[in-house]
Structures are given as structure tokens and as C-alpha cells.
Coordinates of C-alpha atoms in Angstrom, one line a residue:
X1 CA -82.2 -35.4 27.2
X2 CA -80.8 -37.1 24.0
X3 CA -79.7 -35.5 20.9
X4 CA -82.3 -34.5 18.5
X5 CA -80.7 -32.2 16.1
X6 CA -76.9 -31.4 15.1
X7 CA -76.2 -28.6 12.9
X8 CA -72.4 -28.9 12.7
X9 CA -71.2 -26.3 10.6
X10 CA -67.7 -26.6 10.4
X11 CA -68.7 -29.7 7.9
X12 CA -70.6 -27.5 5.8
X13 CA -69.5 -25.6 2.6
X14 CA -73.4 -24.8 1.9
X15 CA -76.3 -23.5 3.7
X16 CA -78.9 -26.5 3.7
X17 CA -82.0 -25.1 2.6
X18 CA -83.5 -28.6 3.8
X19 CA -83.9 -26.7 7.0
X20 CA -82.5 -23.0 6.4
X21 CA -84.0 -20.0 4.9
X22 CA -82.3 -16.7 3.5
X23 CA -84.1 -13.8 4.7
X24 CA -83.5 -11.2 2.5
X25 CA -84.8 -7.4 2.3
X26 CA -84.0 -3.7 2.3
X27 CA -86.3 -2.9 5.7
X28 CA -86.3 -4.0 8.7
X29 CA -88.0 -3.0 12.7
X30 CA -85.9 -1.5 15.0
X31 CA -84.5 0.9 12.4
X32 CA -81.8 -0.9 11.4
X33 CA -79.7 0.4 8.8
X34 CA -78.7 -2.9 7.1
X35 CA -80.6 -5.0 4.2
X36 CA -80.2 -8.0 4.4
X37 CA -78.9 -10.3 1.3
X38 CA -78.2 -13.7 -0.1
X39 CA -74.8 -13.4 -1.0
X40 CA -71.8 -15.7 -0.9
X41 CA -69.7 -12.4 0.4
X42 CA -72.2 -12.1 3.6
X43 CA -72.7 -15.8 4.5
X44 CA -70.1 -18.0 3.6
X45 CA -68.6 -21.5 5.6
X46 CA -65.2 -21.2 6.7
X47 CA -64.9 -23.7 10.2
X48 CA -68.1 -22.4 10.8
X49 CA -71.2 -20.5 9.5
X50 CA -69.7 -16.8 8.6
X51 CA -72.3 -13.7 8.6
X52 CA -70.4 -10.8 7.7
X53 CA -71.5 -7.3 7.9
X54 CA -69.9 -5.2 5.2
X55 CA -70.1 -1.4 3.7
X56 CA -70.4 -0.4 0.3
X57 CA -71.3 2.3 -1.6
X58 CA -72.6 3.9 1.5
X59 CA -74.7 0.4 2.0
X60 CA -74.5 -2.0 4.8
X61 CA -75.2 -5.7 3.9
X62 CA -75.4 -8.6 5.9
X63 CA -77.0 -12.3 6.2
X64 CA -79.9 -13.5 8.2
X65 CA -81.3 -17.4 8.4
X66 CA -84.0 -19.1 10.1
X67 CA -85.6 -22.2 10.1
X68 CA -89.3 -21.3 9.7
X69 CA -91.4 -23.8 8.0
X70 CA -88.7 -26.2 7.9
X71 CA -87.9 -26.9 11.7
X72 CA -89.0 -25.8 14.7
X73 CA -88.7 -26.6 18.5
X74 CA -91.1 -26.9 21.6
X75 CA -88.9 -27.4 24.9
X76 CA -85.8 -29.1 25.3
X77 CA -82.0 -27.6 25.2
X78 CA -80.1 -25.5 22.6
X79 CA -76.8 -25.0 22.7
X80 CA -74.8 -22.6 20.2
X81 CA -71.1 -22.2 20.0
X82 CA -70.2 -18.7 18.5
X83 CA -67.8 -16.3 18.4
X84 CA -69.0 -12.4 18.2
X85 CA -68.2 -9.6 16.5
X86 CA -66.5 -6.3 18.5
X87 CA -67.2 -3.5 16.1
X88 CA -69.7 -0.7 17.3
X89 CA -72.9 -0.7 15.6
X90 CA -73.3 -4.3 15.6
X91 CA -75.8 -6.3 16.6
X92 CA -75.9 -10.3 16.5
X93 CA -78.4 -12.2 17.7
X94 CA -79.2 -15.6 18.5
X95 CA -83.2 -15.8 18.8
X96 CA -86.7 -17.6 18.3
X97 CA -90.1 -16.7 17.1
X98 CA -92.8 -18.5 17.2
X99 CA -94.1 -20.5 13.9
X100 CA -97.7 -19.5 14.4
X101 CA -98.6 -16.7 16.0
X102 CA -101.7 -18.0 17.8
X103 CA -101.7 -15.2 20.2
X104 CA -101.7 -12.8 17.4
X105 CA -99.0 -10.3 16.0
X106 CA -95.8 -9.2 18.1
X107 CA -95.3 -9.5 20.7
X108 CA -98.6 -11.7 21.8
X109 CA -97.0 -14.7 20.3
X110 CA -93.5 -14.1 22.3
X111 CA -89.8 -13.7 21.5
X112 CA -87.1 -16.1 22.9
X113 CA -83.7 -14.4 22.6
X114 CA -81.3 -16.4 23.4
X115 CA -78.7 -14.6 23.0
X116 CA -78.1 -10.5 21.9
X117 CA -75.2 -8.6 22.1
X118 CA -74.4 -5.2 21.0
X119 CA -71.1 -3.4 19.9
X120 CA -71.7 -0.4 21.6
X121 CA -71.7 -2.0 25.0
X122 CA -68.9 -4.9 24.4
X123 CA -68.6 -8.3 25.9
X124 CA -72.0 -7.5 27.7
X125 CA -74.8 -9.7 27.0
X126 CA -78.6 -9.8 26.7
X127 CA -80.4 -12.3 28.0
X128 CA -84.5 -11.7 27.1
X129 CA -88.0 -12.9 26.9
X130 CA -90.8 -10.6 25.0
X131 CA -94.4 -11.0 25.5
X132 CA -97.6 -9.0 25.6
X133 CA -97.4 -8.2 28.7
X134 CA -93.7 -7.9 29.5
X135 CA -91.8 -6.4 26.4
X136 CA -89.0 -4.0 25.6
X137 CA -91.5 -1.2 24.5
X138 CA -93.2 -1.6 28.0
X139 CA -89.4 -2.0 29.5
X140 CA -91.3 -4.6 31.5
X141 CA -89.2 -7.4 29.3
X142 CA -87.9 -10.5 31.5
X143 CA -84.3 -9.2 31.0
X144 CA -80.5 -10.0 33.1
X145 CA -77.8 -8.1 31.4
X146 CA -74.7 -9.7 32.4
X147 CA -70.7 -8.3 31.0
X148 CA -68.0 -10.6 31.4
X149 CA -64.7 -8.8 30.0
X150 CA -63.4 -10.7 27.0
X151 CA -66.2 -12.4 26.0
X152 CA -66.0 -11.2 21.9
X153 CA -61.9 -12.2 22.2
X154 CA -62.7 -16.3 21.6
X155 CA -65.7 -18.8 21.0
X156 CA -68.3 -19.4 23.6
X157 CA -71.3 -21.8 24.4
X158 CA -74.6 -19.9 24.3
X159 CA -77.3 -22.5 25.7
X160 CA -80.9 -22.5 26.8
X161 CA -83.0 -25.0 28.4
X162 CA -86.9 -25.1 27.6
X163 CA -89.0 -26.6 29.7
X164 CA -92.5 -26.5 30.3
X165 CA -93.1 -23.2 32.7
X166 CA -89.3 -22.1 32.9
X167 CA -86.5 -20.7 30.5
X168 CA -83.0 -21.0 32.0
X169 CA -80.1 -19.4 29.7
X170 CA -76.3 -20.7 29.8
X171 CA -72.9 -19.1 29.2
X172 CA -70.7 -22.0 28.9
X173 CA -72.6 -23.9 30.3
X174 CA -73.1 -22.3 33.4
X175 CA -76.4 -20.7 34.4
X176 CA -76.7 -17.1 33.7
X177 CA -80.3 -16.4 34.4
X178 CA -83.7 -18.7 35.0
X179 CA -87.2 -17.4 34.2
X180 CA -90.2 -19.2 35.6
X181 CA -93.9 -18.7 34.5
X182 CA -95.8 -16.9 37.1
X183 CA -92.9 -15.6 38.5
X184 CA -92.6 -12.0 41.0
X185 CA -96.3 -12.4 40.4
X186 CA -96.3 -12.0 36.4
X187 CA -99.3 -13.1 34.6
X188 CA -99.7 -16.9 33.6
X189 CA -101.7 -16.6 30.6
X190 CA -100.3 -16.3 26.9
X191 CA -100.1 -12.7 27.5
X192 CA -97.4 -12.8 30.2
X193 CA -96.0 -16.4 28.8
X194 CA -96.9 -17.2 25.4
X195 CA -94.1 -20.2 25.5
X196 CA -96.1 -23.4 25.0
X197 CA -96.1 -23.5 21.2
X198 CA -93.7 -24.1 18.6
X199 CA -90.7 -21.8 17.7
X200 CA -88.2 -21.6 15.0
X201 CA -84.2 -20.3 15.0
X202 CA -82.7 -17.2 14.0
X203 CA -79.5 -16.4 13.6
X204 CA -78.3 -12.9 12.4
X205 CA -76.3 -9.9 12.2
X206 CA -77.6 -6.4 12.2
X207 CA -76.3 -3.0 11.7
X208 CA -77.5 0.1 14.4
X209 CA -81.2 0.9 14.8
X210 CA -82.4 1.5 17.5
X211 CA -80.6 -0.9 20.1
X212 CA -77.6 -1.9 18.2
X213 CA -77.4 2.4 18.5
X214 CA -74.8 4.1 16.6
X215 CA -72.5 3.2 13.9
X216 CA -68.8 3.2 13.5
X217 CA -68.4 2.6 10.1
X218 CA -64.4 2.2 10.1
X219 CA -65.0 -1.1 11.7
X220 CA -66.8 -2.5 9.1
X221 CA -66.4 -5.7 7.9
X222 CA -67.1 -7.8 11.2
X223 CA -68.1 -11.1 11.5
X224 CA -70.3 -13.2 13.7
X225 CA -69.3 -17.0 13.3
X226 CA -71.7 -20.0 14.3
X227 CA -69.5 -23.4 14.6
X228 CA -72.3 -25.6 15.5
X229 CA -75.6 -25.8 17.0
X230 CA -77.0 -29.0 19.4
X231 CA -80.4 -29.3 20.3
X232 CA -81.6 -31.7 22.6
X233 CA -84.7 -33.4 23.4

């Protein structure tokens, strides 16, 4: 695979909206208790892409990007180098949704998340696929939850390769957990692998709700950092 994309954010001092998007907005699924804003306190560049989660006024705030209608993948290899957060209540994630969603609403179109990692449970991570047929709600999700003690303490590389019929996730670049289409007899239509179209990146940091579970608001501010971001063709 060659190079196709290099988002090196430690050469950054502002968020290119040639290819990024602010998400911004009070509500959110999952019953998460942040809104998210575009604010130079939340989502800064300090070595890196800083999201920071902060408390206010009895208000969390906190930053969300993607890339959708600006740039988008369909196989190949991501790799993300990030530190996480430790405080409990947060939730960072590392993800992709589709740019179309040709199979309709979610979860028909699918959910990639490449990475997810959660406070309440720390240095334990979240390796998932979402579709129609296999989704959180159903707790029929592809899912391997794997802790590795230490993991929030220093910068690691999140990767995933995306090939056609298979999803194979990386800690450092060692494999972690390989999903193939069809496999333990799953379906092979878009309703059991929707993952033949185009998807775009998200990176963010929620508070709570309903998987990043309760909230210790004395930790608050945390911040989840994003060096850089390769992504191969």
C-alpha cells in the first residue's frame, strides 16, 4: 500500500476545514451529557490535535470533527497515533460512518469504530463493527474488548486495515482482532456487512450517556490528543 493521505497534526496551528468539519450541538444519541462546540478552549493544536472536555456552569463542552463531504475512504489502512484521556465519564472515539447511507438510516448503512474507549473501564478497549443485523442494541455487534494495563499512560498507534470482505484492527501495530464477511455464519448481504461503500472519519470526545456511563466530574478537564493520522492506499 502507498501513502494516500497524511494528516500530521503536530504541524498544525489550525483545523483545515479543506477537509475537517466542526460538529457542533447541544444533543446527541446515546444520552450523552456533552454539547459539543467550536471553541478554541475545546479543540486547540498543541504537538497534536487537542479535544478537551471541560465543565462549566454545570455544562460539559467538548469538540467533535469529521471529514464528511470533504474526504472519505473505501478500503485501505488507517493508522492513528493518540494518547487517551483517564478520567471517568469519558468517552473518545475513533470511528467512521458511511457518506451515503444507501442501506438506509443507522445502523443499515454500518459503523466502523476503530477505536472506543471508556473512562469507566480504563486502558480497556473497544474494538466494533455495527450493522443491521449485528449491532449494539441487538448485542449481536462484531465486538473484541481487549485491556492492556497502561494503555491511557503514553501515545499509541490505533490502525485498521480495509479490505474488501475483512476488517482487521491494530494496537501498535500488532493485530488485535480480524473480522471477515460471512464469518461464524453471519449474513453476507448489506444487512450483516454493509462495508463496500464509502466512509468518512470521526474523531471525538464525549461525556457519559449511556456507554461512556457515569460521570466524575472532579476529573474534568481531560484531553484526548491526535498527533497524526496516515492513511494508506
Amino acid at each position: 500500500m502507498k501513502l494516500y493521505k497524511h494528516f500530521d497534526f503536530t504541524n498544525d496551528t489550525n483545523l483545515d476545514t479543506n477537509y475537517w468539519n466542526f460538529a457542533v450541538g447541544d444533543k446527541w444519541s446515546n444520552a450523552e451529557l456533552q454539547r459539543y462546540v467550536d471553541s478554541k478552549e475545546n479543540l486547540y493544536f498543541d504537538n497534536g490535535l487537542v479535544i478537551k472536555a471541560t465543565l462549566k456552569d454545570g455544562k460539559y463542552d467538548s469538540s467533535r470533527i469529521n471529514t464528511k463531504g470533504k474526504f472519505s475512504i473505501k478500503y485501505g489502512k488507517i493508522d492513528i497515533i493518540a494518547k487517551l484521556p483517564k478520567g471517568v465519564g469519558t468517552w473518545p472515539a475513533l470511528w467512521l460512518m458511511p457518506v451515503e447511507n444507501k442501506f438506509g438510516h443507522w445502523p443499515r448503512s454500518g459503523e466502523i469504530d476503530l477505536m472506543e474507549h471508556v473512562g469507566r473501564d480504563l486502558d480497556t478497549l473497544f474494538f466494533c463493527l455495527h450493522t443491521e443485523d449485528y449491532n449494539h442494541t441487538k448485542d449481536t455487534d462484531y465486538k473484541k474488548v481487549i485491556h492492556i494495563p497502561g494503555l491511557t499512560d503514553d501515545f499509541h498507534k490505533f490502525g485498521l486495515e480495509w479490505k474488501e470482505g475483512s476488517i482487521t484492527y491494530f494496537l501498535d501495530d500488532k493485530e488485535m482482532v480480524k473480522y471477515t464477511k460471512g464469518e461464524d455464519g453471519k449474513t453476507t448481504s448489506p444487512s450483516g456487512w454493509p462495508f463496500d461503500e464509502h466512509f468518512y472519519l470521526i474523531i471525538n470526545l464525549a461525556i457519559g450517556g449511556k456507554f461512556g456511563g457515569e460521570v466524575d466530574p472532579s476529573c474534568l478537564p481531560q484531553e484526548f490528543i491526535v498527533k497524526d493520522i496516515k492513511i494508506y492506499k
